[in-house]
XYZ file of C-alpha atoms in Angstrom:
521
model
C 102.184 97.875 135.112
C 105.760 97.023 134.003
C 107.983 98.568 131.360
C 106.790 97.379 127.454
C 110.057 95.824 127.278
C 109.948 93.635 130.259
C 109.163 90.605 127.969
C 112.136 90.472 126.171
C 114.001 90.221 129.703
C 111.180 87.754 130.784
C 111.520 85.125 128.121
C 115.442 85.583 127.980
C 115.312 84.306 131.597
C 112.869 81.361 130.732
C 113.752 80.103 127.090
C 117.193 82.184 126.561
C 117.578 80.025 123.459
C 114.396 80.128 121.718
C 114.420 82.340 118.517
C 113.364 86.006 118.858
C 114.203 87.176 115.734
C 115.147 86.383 112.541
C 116.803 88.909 109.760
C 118.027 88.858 106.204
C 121.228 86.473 105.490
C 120.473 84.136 107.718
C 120.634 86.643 111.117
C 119.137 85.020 113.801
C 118.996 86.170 117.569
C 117.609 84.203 120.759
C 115.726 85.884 123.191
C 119.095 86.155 125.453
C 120.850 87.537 122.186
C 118.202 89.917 121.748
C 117.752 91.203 125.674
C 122.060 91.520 125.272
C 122.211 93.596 122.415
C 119.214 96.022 123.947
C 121.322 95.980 127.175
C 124.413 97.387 125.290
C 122.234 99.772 123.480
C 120.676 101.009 127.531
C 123.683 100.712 128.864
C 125.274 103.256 126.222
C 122.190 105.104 126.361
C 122.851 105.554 130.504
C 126.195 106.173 129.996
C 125.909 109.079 127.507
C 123.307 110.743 130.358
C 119.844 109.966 128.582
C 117.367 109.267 131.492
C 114.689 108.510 131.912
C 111.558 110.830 130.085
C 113.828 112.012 127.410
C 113.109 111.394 123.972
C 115.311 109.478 121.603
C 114.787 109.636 117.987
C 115.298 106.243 116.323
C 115.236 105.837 112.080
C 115.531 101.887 111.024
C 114.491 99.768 108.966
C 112.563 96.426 109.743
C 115.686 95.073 111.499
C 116.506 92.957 114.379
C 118.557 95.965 115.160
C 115.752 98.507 115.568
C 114.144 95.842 117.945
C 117.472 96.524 120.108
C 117.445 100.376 120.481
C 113.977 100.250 120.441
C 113.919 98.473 123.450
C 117.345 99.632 124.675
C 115.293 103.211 124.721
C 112.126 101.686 126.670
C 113.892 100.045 128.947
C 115.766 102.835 130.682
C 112.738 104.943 130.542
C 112.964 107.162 127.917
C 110.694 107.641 124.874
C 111.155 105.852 121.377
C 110.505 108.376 118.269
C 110.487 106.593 115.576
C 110.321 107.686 112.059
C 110.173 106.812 108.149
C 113.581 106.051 107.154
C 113.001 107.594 103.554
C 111.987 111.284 105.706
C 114.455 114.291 104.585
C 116.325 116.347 106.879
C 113.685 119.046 107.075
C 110.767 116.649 107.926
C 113.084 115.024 110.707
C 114.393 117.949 111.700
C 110.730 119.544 112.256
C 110.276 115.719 114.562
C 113.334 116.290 116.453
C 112.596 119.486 117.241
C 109.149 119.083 118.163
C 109.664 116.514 120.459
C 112.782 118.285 122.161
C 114.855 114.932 121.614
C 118.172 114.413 123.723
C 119.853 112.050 120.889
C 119.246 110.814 117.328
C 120.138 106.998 116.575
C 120.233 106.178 112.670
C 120.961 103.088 110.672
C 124.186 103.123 109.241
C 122.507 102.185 105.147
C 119.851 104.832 105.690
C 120.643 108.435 103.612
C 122.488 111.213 105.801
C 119.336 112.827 106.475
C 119.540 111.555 110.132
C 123.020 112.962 110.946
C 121.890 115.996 109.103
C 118.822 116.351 110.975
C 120.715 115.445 114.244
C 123.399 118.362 113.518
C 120.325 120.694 112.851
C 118.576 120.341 116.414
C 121.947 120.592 118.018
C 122.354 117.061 119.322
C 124.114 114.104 119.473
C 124.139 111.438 116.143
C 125.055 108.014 116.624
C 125.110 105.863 113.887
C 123.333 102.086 114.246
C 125.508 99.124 113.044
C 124.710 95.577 112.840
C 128.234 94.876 114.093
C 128.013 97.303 117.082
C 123.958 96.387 118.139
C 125.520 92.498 117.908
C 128.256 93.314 120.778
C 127.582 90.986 123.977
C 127.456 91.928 127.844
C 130.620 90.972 127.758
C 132.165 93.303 125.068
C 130.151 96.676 126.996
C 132.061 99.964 125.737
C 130.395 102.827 124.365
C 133.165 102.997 121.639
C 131.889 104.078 117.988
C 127.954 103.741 118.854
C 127.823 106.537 121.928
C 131.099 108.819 121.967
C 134.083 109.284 120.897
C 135.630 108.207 124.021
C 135.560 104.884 124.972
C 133.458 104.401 128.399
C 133.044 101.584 130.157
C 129.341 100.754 130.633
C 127.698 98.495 132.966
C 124.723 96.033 131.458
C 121.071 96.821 132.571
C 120.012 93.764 134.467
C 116.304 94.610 133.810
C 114.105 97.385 132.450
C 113.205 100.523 134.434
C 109.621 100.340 136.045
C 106.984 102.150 134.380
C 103.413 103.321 135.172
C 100.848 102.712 133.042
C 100.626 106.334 132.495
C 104.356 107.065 130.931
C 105.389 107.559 127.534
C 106.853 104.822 126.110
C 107.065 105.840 122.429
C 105.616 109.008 120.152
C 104.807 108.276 116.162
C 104.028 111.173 114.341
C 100.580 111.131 112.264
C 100.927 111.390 108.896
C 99.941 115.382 108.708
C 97.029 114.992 106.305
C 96.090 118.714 107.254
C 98.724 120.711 109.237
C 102.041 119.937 110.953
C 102.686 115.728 111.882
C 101.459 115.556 115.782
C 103.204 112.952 118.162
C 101.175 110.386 119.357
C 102.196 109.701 123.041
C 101.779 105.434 123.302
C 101.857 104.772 126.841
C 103.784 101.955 128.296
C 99.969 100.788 129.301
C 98.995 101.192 125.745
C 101.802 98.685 124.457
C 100.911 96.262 126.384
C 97.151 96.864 126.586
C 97.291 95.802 122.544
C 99.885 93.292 122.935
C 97.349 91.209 125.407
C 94.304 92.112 123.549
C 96.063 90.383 120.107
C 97.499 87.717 121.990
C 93.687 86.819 122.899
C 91.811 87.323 119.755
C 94.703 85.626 117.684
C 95.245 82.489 120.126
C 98.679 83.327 119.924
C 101.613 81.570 121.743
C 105.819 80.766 122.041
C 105.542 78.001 119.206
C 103.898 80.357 116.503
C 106.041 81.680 113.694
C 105.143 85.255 112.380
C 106.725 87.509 109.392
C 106.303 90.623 108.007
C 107.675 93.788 105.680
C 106.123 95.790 107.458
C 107.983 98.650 109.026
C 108.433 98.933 112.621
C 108.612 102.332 112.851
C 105.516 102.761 112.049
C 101.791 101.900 114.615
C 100.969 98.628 112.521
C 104.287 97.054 112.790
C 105.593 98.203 116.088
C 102.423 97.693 118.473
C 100.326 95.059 116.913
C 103.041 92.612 115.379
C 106.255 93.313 117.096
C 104.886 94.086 120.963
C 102.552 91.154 120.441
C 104.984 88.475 118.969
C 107.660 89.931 122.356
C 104.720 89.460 124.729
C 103.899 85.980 123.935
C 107.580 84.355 123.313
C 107.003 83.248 119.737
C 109.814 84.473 116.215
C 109.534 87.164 114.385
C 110.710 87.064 110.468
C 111.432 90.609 109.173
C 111.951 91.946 105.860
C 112.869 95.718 105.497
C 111.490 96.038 102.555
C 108.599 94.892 101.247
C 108.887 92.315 97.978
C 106.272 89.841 97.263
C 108.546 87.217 95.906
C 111.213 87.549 99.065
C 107.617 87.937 101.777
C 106.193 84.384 99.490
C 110.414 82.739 100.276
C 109.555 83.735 104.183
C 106.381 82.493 104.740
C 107.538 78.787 102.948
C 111.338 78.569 104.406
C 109.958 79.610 107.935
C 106.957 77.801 107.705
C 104.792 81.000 108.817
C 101.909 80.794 110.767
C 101.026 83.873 110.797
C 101.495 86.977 108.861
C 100.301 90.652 108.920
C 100.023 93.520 105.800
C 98.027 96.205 103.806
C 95.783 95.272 101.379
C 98.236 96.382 98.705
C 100.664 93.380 99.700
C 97.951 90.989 99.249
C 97.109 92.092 95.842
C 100.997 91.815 95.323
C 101.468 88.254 97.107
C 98.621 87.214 94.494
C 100.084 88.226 91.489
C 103.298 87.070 92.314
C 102.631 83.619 93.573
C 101.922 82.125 89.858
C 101.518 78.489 89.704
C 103.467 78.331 92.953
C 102.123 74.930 95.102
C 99.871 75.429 97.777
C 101.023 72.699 99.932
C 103.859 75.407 100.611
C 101.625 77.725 102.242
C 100.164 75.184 104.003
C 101.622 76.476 107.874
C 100.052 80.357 107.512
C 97.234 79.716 109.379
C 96.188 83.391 109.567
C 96.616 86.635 107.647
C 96.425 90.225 109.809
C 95.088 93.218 107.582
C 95.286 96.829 108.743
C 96.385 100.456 107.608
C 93.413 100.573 104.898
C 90.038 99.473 103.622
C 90.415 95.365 102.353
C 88.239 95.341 98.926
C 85.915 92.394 99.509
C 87.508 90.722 95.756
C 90.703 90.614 97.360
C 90.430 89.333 100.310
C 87.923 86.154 98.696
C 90.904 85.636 96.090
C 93.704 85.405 98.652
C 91.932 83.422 100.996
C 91.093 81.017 98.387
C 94.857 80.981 96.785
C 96.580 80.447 100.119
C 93.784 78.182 102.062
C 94.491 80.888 105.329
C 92.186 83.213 106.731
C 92.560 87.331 106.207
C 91.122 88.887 109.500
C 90.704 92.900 108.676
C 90.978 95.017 111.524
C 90.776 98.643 112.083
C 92.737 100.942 114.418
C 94.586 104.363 114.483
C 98.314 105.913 115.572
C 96.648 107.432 118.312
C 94.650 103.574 119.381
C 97.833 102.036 119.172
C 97.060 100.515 115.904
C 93.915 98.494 117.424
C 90.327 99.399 117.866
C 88.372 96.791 116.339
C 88.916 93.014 114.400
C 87.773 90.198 112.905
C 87.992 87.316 114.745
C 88.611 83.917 113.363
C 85.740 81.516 113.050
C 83.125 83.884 113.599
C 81.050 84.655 110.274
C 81.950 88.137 108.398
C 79.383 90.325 107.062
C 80.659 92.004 103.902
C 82.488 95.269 104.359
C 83.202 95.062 107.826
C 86.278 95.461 110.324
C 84.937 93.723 112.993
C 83.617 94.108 116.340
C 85.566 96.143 118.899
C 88.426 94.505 120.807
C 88.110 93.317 124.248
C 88.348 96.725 126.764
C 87.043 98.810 124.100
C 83.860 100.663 122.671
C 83.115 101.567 119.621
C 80.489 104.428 119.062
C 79.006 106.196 115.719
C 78.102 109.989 116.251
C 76.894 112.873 114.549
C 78.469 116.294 114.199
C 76.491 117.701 117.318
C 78.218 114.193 119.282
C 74.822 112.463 119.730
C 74.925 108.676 119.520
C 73.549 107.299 116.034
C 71.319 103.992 115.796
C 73.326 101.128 114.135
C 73.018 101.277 110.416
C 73.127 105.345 110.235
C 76.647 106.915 108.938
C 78.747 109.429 111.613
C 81.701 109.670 113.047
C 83.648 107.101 114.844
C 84.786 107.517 118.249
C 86.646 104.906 120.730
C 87.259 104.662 124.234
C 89.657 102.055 125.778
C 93.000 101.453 126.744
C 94.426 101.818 123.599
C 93.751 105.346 123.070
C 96.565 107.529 123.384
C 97.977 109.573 126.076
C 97.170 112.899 123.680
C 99.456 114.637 121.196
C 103.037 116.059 122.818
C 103.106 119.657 123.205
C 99.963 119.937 121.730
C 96.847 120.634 124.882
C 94.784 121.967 122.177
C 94.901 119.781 119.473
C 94.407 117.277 122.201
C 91.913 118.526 123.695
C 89.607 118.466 120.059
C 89.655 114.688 119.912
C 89.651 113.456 123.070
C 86.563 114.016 125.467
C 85.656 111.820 128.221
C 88.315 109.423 127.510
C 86.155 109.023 123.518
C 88.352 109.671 120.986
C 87.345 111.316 117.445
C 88.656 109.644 114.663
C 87.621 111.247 111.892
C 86.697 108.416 110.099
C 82.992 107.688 108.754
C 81.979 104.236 109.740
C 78.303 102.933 110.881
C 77.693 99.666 113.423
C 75.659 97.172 112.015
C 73.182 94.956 113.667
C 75.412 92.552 114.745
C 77.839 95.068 116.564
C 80.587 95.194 113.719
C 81.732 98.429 112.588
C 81.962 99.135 108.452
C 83.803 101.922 107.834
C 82.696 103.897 105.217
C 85.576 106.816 104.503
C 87.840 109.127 106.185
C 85.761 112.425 106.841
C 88.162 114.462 104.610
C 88.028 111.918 102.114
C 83.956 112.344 101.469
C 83.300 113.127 97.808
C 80.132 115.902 97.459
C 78.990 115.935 93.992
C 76.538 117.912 93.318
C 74.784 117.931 96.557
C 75.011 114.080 96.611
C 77.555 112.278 98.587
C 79.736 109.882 97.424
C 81.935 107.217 99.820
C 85.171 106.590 97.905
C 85.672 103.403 99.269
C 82.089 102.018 97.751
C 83.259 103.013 94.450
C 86.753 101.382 94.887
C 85.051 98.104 95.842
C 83.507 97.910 92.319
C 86.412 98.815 90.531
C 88.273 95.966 91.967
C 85.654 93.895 90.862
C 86.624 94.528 87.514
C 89.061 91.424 86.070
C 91.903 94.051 84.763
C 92.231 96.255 87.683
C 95.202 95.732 90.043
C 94.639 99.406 91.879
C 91.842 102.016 92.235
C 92.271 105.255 94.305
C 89.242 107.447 94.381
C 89.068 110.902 94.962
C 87.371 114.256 94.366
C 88.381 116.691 91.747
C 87.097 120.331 91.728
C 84.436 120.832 88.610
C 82.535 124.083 88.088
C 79.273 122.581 87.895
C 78.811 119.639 90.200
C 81.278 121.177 92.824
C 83.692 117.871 92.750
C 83.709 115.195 90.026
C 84.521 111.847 91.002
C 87.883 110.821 89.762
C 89.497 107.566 89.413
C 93.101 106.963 89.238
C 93.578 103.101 88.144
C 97.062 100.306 87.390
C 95.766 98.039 85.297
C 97.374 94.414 85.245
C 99.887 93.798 82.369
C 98.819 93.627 78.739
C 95.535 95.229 79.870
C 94.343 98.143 77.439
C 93.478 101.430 79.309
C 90.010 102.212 77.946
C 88.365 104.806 80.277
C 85.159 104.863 78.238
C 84.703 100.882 78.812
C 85.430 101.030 82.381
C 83.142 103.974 83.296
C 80.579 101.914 81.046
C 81.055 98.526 83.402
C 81.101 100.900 86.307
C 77.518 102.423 85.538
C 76.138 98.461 85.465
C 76.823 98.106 89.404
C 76.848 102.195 91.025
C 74.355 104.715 90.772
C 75.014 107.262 88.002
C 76.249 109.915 90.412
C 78.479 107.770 91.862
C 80.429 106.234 88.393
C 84.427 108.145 88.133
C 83.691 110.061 85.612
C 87.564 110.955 85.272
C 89.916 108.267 85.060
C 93.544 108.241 84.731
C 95.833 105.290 84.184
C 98.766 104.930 85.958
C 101.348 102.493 85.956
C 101.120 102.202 89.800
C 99.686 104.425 92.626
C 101.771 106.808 95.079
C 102.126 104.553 98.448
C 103.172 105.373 101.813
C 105.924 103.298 104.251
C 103.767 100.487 104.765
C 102.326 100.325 101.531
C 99.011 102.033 101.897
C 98.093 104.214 99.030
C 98.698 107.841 99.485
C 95.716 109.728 97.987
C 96.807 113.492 98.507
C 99.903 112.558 96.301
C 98.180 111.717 93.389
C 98.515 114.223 91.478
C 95.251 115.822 90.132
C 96.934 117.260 86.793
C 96.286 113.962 85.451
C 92.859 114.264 85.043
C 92.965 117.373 83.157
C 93.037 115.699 80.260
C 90.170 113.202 80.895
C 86.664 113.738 79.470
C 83.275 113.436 81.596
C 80.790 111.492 80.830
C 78.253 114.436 81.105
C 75.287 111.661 80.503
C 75.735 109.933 83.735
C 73.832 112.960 85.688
């Protein structure tokens, strides 16, 4: 198995001038400009004594310049640790620290939490610049990026070779409960999705893919960026997310392909007005990942753009891929697809025995996107992983035809009053409902029921909030138990990096003042 970043040096040698990248302003790199400038980055890297193993902690944005240390990092052998770029010191600090890192590489625009971080763990801080990543083989000095003295660096003429079985890159998990864990994504991992994407999508050199999504992060570093490498074709970034810039993209590039979070589609919607089709007319195909697609979304967009939206489901620690819709094959409502190719998809109960398809449990995979395990940690390791099956934690069941629904996230599960109550069904209908442009569901402590069923909703503008009118509608299409009986308005919901919403940071003081409908039993 070769190194993840082998393809950049692979289609440098074959089409050196075929567009890798392109960035903001009109930045555009070939795939020789990009394998230079991750060269430099290796070559610095080798010359300031990072080998191979060690980990390297990298905060960018979506830039063609985190593709260059990113791969600069894998191609030498170390290991990429990349993290949100809006993180405080602290929470980087607690990263560097847990992953024993040898060096921290930050973007020049992002807030001094890096270097402050960086000076906290007691190691080096080198600051990323668009005019340093941009230097050529030819210009090779370590000057301003690696030391203070200027060194004279040799290029890398090709990546390091790599077992299936090393680290290429950790992500930390989000930390719902505890301390973030690193996910270790092997260099077999990387490419394992890369192929696997490359299949199901029919992708090749001449397609044209964007996104603002952020490449630190699973979604946009292992199923859009080490795809789009492996198979020779551009990449548009954005590092930030704005519907109006992502809607410029995919007409000036002529996209054919595109990947987000449900909450970008909702925003792509809104914002594309009275726009003209015919400029949409290229995006052939629509990725969705990082959270549940309500059904009324998905049929709007598809109809307002003519292009498919293929939902897939996947983890940090499955290298963002586990299962997917796949074009051309019919969709049964509410599901994420089948599993990928190499992989299995099973539905268990709490004692780990297999449950019959239609039947709600736990969702385990097996394949070879599953992680390595969590760095440093045997234990925690050892609790989801068994038998190469990992434990996701989320509550799905298989349906006849093989596809997997996924119902909630275990921790998510709402028990009112000895009844239990999915969020995500309940979400479903609320997007149904012609003034709703957000709905995050989520359990409430109440002294009778146990949990009450709370709603926090952002209505579209010059929509009246009227709780009592929405609960009302609600009761028409869910079971009484199941209605939010507390609903606060908001003018939008907390979100994460890649624009998923964040339940545990709503806060729940803004249901104290909401009433219960104490009819709805």
């Amino acid at each position: 198995m070769s190194n993840a970043a082998q393809p950049v040096w692979d289609h440098a040698e074959s089409a050196p001038q075929r567009t890798a990248l392109h960035g903001t302003a009109g930045q555009s790199w070939s795939y020789a400009a990009l394998r230079d400038h991750a060269s430099t980055v290796a070559a610095r890297l080798r010359a300031a004594g990072i080998g191979a193993g060690e980990r390297v902690l990298l905060i960018a944005p979506s830039v063609p310049e985190f593709v260059a240390a990113y791969y600069g990092v894998l191609s030498i052998g170390a290991i990429a640790v990349t993290a949100n770029t809006m993180a405080p010191a602290p929470e980087l600090e607690y990263i560097g620290t847990d992953a024993g890192i040898s060096l921290v590489i930050g973007w020049h625009a992002v807030s001094p939490a890096p270097a402050v971080a960086a000076a906290a763990v007691g190691v080096p801080y080198w600051e990323l610049q668009r005019e340093l990543a941009g230097l050529t083989a030819e210009d090779l000095t370590a000057e301003g990026l690696a030391t203070d003295e200027v060194t004279a660096v040799a290029p890398v003429p090709a990546p390091a070779d790599a077992d299936t079985d090393d680290t290429a890159a950790i992500l930390y998990t989000s930390g719902t409960t505890g301390r973030p864990k690193g996910a270790m994504l092997t260099h077999g991992n990387l490419h394992a999705c890369a192929s696997i994407y490359q299949r199901i999508h029919r992708l090749g050199p001449d397609d044209r893919a964007g996104i603002a999504l952020p490449l630190f992060h699973v979604y946009g570093q292992a199923c859009i960026l080490a795809t789009t490498m492996r198979v020779g074709a551009s990449l548009s970034l954005l590092p930030r997310f704005d519907p109006h810039e992502m809607l410029a993209v995919i007409r000036d590039r002529r996209l054919t392909t595109t990947a987000g979070v449900p909450t970008m589609w909702n925003a792509l919607l809104h914002a594309a007005g009275d726009a003209d089709p015919a400029d949409f007319a290229s995006l052939r195909l629509a990725s969705s990942g990082g959270a549940s697609l309500p059904g009324e979304i998905k049929r709007a967009f598809e109809e307002r753009f003519g292009c498919t939206i293929l939902e897939g489901y996947g983890l940090t620690e499955t290298t963002g891929s586990a299962t997917v819709q796949v074009a051309g094959r019919p969709v049964a409502v509410g599901s994420v697809g089948a599993p990928i190719p190499d992989c299995e998809i099973a539905v268990r109960s709490l004692d780990g025995a297999e449950l019959a398809p239609g039947e709600i449990g736990e969702v385990h995979v097996r394949g070879p996107v599953v992680m390595k395990g969590y760095w440093g940690r045997p234990e925690a390791t050892a609790e989801v992983l068994h038998d190469g099956w990992l434990a996701t934690g989320d509550l799905g069941r298989i349906d006849d035809a093989g596809e997997l629904h996924i119902v909630d996230r275990k921790k998510e599960l709402v028990i009112r009053g000895g009844y239990n109550v999915y969020p995500r069904e309940v979400e479903e209908v609320l997007y149904e409902h012609p003034d709703v442009v957000e709905a995050a569901v989520i359990g409430v402590p109440d002294a009778h029921y146990g949990e009450e069923v709370a709603a926090a909703i952002a209505l579209r503008p010059g929509a009246s909030p009227d709780a009592a009118a929405l609960r009302a509608w609600a009761k028409e299409r869910l079971s009484a138990y199941k209605v939010p009986h507390l609903v606060a308005f908001v003018d939008t919901l907390p979100k994460g990096a890649t624009g998923k919403i964040l339940k545990r940071a709503i806060d729940r003081s803004l249901f104290e003042s909401s009433t219960t409908d104490s009819t709805a039993g």
